[in-house]
mmCIF file of C-alpha atoms in Angstrom:
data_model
loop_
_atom_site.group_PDB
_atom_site.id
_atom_site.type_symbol
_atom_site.label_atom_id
_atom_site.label_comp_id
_atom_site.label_asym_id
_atom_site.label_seq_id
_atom_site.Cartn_x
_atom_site.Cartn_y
_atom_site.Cartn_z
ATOM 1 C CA UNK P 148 18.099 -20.773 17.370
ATOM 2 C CA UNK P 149 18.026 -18.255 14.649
ATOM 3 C CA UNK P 150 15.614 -20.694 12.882
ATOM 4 C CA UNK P 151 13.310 -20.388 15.423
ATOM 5 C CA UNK P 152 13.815 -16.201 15.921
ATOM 6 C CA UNK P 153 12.959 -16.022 12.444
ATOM 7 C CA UNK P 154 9.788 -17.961 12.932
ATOM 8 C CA UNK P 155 8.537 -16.371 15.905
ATOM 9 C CA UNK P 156 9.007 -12.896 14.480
ATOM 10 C CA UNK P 157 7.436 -13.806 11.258
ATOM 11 C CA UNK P 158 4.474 -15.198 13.294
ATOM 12 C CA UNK P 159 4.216 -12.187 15.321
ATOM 13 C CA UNK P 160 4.308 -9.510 12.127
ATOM 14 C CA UNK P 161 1.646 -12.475 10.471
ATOM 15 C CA UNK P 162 -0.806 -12.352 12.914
ATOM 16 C CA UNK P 163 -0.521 -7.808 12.924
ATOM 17 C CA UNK P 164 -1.150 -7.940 9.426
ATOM 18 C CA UNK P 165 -4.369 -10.540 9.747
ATOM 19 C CA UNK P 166 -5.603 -9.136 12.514
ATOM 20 C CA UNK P 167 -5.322 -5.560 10.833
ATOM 21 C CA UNK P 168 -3.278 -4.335 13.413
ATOM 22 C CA UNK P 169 -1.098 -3.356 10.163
ATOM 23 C CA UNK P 170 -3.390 -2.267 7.344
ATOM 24 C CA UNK P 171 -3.245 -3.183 3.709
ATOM 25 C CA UNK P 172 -0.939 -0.531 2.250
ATOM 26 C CA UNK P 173 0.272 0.343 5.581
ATOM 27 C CA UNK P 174 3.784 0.244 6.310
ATOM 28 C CA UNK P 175 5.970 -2.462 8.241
ATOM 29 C CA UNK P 176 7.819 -1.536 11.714
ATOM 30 C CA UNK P 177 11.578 -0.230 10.014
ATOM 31 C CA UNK P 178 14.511 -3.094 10.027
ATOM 32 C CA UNK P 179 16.146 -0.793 13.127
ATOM 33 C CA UNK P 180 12.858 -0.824 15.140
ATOM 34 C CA UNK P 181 12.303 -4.578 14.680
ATOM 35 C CA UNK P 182 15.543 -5.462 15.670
ATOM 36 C CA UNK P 183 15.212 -3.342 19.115
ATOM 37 C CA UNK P 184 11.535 -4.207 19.604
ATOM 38 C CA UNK P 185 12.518 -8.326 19.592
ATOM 39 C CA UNK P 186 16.284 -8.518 20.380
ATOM 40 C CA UNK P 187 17.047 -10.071 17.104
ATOM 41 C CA UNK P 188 19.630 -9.493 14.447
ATOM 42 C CA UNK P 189 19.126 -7.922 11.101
ATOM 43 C CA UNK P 190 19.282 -11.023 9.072
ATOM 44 C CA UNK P 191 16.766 -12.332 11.172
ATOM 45 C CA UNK P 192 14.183 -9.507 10.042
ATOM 46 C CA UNK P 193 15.168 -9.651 6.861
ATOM 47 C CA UNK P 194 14.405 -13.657 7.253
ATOM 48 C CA UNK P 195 11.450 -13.313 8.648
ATOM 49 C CA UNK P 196 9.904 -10.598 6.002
ATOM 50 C CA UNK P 197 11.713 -12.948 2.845
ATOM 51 C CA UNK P 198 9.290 -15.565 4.521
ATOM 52 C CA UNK P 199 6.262 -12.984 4.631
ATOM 53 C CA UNK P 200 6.560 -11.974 1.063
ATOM 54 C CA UNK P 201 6.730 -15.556 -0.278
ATOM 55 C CA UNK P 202 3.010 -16.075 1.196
ATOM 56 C CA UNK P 203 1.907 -12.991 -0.184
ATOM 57 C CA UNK P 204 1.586 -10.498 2.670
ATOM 58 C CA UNK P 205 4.439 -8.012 2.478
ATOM 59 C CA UNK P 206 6.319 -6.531 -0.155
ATOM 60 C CA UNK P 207 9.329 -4.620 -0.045
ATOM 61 C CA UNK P 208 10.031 -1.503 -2.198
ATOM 62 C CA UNK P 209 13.679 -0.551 -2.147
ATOM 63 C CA UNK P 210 14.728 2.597 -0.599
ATOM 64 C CA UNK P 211 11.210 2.671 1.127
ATOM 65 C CA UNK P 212 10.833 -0.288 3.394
ATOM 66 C CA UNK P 213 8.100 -3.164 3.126
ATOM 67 C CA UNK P 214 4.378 -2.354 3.092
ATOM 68 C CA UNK P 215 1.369 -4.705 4.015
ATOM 69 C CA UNK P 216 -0.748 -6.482 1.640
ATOM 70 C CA UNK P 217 -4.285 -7.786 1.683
ATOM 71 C CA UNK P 218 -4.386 -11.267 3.167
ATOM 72 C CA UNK P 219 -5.412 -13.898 1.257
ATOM 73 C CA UNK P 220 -8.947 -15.214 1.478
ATOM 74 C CA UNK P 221 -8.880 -18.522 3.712
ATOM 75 C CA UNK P 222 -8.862 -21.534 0.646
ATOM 76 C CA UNK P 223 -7.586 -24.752 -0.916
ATOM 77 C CA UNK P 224 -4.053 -25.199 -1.027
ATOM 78 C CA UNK P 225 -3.029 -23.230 -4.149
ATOM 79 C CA UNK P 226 -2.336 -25.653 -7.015
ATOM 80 C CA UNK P 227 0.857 -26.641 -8.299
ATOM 81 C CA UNK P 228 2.173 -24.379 -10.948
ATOM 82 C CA UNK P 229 0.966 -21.270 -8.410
ATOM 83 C CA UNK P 230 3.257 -18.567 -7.620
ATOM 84 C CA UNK P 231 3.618 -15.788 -5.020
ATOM 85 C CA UNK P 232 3.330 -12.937 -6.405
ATOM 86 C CA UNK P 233 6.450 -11.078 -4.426
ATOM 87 C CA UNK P 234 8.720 -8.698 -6.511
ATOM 88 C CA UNK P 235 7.916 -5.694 -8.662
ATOM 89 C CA UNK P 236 8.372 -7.708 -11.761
ATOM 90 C CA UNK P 237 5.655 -10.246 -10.405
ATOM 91 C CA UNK P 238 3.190 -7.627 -10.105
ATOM 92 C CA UNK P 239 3.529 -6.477 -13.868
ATOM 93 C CA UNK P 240 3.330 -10.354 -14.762
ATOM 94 C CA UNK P 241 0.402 -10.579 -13.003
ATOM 95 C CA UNK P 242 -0.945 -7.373 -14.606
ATOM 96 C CA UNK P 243 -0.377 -8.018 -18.171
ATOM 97 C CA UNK P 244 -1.885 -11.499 -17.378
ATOM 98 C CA UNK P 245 -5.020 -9.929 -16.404
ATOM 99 C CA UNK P 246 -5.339 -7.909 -19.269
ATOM 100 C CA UNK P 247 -5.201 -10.899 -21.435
ATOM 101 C CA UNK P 248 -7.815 -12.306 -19.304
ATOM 102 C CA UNK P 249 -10.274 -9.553 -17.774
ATOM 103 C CA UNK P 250 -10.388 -8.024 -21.308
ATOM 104 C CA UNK P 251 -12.186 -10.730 -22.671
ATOM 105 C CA UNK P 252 -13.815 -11.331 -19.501
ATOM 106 C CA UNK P 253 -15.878 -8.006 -19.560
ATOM 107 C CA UNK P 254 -16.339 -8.488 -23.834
ATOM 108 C CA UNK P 255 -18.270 -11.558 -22.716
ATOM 109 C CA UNK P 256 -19.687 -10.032 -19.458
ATOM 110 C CA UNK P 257 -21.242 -7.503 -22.116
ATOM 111 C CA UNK P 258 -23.372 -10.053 -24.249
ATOM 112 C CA UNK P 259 -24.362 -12.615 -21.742
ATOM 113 C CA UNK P 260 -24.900 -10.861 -18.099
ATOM 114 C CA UNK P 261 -28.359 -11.373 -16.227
ATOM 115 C CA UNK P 262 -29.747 -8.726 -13.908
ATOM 116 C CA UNK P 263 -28.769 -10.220 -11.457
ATOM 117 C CA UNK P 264 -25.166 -10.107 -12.114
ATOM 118 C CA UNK P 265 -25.307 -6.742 -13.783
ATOM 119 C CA UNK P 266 -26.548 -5.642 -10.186
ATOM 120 C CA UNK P 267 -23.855 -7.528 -8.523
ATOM 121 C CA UNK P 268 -21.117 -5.373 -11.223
ATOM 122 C CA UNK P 269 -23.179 -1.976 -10.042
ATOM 123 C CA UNK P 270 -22.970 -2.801 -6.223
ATOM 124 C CA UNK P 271 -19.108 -3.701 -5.900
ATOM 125 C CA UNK P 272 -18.834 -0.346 -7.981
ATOM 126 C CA UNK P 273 -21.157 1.496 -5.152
ATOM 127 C CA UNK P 274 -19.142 0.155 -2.497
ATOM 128 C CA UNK P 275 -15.663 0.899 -3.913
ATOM 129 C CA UNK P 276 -16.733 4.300 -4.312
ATOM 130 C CA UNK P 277 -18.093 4.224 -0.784
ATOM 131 C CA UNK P 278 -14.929 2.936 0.999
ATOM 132 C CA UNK P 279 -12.966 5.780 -0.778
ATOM 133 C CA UNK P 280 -11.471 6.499 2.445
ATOM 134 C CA UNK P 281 -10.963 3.116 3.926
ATOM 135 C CA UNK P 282 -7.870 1.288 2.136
ATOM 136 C CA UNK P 283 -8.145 -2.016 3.451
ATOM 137 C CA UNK P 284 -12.038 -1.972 2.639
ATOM 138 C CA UNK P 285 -11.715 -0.673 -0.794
ATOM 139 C CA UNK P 286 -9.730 -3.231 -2.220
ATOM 140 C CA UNK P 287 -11.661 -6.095 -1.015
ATOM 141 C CA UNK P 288 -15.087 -3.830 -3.297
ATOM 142 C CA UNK P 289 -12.083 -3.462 -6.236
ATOM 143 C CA UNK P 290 -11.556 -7.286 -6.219
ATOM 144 C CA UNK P 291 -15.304 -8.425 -5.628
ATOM 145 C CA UNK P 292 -15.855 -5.746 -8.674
ATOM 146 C CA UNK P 293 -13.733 -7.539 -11.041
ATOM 147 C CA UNK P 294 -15.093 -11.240 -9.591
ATOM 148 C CA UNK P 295 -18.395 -10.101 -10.341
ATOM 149 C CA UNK P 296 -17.289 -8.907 -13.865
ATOM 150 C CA UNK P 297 -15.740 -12.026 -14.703
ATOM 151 C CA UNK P 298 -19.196 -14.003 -13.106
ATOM 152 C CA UNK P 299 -21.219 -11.994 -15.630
ATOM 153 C CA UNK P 300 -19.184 -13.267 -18.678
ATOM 154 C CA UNK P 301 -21.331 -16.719 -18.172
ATOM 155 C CA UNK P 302 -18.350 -18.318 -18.240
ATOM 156 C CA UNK P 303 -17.142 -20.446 -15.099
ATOM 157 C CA UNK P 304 -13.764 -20.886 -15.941
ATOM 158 C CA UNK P 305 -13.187 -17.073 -15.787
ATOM 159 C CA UNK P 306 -14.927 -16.950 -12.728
ATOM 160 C CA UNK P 307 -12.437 -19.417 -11.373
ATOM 161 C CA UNK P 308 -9.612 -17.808 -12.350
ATOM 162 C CA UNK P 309 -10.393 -14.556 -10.767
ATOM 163 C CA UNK P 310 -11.040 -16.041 -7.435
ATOM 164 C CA UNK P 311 -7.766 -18.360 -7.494
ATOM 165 C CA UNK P 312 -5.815 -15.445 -8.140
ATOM 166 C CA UNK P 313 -7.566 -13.855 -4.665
ATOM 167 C CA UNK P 314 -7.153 -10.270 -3.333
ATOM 168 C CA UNK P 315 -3.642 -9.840 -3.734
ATOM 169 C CA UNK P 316 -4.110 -9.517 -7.603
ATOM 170 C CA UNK P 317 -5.937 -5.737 -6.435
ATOM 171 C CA UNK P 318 -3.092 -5.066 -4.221
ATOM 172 C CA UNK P 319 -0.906 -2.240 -5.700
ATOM 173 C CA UNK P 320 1.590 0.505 -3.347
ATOM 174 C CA UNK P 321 0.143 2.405 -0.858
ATOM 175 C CA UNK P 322 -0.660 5.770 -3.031
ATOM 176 C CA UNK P 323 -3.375 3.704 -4.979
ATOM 177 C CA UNK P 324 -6.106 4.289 -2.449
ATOM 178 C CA UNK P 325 -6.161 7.286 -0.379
ATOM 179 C CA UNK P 326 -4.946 7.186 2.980
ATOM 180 C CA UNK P 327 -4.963 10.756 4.134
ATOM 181 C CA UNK P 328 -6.389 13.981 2.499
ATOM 182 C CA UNK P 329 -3.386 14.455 -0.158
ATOM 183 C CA UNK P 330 -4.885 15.544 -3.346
ATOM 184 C CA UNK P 331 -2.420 13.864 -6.273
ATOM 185 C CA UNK P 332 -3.760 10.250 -4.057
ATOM 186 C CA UNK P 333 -7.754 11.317 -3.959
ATOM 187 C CA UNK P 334 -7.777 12.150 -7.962
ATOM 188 C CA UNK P 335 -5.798 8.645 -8.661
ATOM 189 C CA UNK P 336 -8.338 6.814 -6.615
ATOM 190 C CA UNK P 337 -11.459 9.110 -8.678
ATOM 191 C CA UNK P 338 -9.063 8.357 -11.696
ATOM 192 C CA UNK P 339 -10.264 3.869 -10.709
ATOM 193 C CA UNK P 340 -13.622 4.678 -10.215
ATOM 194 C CA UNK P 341 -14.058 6.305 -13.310
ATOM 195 C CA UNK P 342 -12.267 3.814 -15.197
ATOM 196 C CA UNK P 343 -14.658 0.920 -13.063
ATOM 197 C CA UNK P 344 -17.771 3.307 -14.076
ATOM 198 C CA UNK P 345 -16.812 2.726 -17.902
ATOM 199 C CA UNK P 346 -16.619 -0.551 -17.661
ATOM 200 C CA UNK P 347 -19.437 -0.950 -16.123
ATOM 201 C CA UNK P 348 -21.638 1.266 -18.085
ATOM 202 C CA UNK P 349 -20.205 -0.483 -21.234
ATOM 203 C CA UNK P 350 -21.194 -4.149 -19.758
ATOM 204 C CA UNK P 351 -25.022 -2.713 -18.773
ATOM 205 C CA UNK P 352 -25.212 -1.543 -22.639
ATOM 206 C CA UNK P 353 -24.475 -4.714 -23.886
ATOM 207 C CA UNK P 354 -21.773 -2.685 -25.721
ATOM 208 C CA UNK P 355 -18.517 -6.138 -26.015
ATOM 209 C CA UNK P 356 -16.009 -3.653 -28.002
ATOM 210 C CA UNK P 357 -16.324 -0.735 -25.546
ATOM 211 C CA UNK P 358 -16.592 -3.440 -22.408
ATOM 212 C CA UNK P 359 -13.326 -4.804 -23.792
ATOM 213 C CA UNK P 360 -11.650 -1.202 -24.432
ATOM 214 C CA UNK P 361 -12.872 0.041 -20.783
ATOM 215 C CA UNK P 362 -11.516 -3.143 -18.732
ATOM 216 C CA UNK P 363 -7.834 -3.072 -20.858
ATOM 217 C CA UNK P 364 -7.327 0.720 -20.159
ATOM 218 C CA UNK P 365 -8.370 0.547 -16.904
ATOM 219 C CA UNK P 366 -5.737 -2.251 -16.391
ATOM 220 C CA UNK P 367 -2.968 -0.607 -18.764
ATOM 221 C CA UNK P 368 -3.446 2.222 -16.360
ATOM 222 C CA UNK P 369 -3.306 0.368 -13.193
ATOM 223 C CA UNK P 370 0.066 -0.989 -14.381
ATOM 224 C CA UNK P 371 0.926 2.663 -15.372
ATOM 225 C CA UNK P 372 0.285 3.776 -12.223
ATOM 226 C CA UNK P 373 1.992 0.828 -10.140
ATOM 227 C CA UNK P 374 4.733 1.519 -12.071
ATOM 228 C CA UNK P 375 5.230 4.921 -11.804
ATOM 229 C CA UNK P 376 4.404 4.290 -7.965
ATOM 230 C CA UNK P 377 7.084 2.029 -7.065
ATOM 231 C CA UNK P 378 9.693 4.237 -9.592
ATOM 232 C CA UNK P 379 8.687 6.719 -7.013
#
């Protein structure tokens, strides 16, 4: 029976945070409200949102209660070896990975980009900046501006990796993107779009060394940031 309570209340926060009912960043009904809103105990929430963080759509900061994260894109069955990326450790795994990778990505992006995927760099830039006020919508222009970046390196297999690793490699704690009028959230999100505009300046002036500076500070900071963010 509890198997099953688990299930269905997993299911039911799922489908919320697909649908968009819950947005990216947005956080999950409290433990107490759960439990009074579906009759269940508290180890069956707690269950049910273990489940929802191994797939890669919740994750739970201590002391503040679990937040939403962007769903991942409909795909292939990840391949073995793949992880979710759950815990605050996983997300500064994931972030030092992507330095490793997205540094050379953009060094690359620098001396072989076409116009055509220069302009594809300068319009996921445009639209992050666009969406400043719309979380859910900015992340998706944040991801689809580093895809583009790693497209533009001319080499496939860093194209590949970037879209493997899907949306949730963007996702980061609520304060990243603004979601209200506070002004310590609106200059960290100006904060990203300058970083973004270096990187993509550098990659348009076929500079590698400055493309390559630009894309690891922007990530050092972003795991600066995250981790300064979930500190609190």
């Amino acid at each position: 029976m509890s198997r099953n309570l688990t299930a269905d209340l997993a299911a039911d926060l799922r489908n919320r945070i697909v649908d968009g009912v819950i947005q990216p960043g947005e956080k999950l009904p409290s433990e107490n409200t759960l439990i009074s809103e579906f009759g269940v105990s508290r180890t069956v929430v707690r269950s049910a949102l273990t489940h929802l963080q191994a797939e890669g759509l919740v994750e739970t900061e201590r002391g503040r209660g679990s937040f939403a994260l962007t769903p991942p894109a409909d795909g292939p069955t990840p391949v073995p070896g793949s992880r979710p990326v759950v815990s605050m450790e996983d997300r500064l795994h994931m972030l030092d990975f992507r330095i490793g990778v997205e540094t050379e990505a953009a060094s690359l992006a620098a001396r072989n980009h076409t116009e055509r995927q220069l302009k594809a760099v300068q319009g996921a830039l445009e639209q992050f900046t666009a969406n400043s006020g719309h979380p859910a919508h900015a992340m998706k222009s944040d991801f689809e501006f580093h895809r583009a970046v790693a497209a533009a390196s001319g080499n496939p297999f860093f194209t590949d990796c970037i879209a493997a690793l899907g949306q949730t490699m963007i996702t980061m704690p609520r304060q990243r993107l603004i979601t209200g009028d506070e002004q310590d959230s609106r200059e960290r999100f100006e904060q990203v779009v300058h970083e973004h505009s270096s990187i993509y300046q550098a990659i348009a002036d076929g500079d590698q060394a400055a493309a390559a500076a630009a894309m690891r500070l922007h990530l050092s900071n972003s795991r600066r940031r995250f981790t300064a963010a979930a500190r609190g």
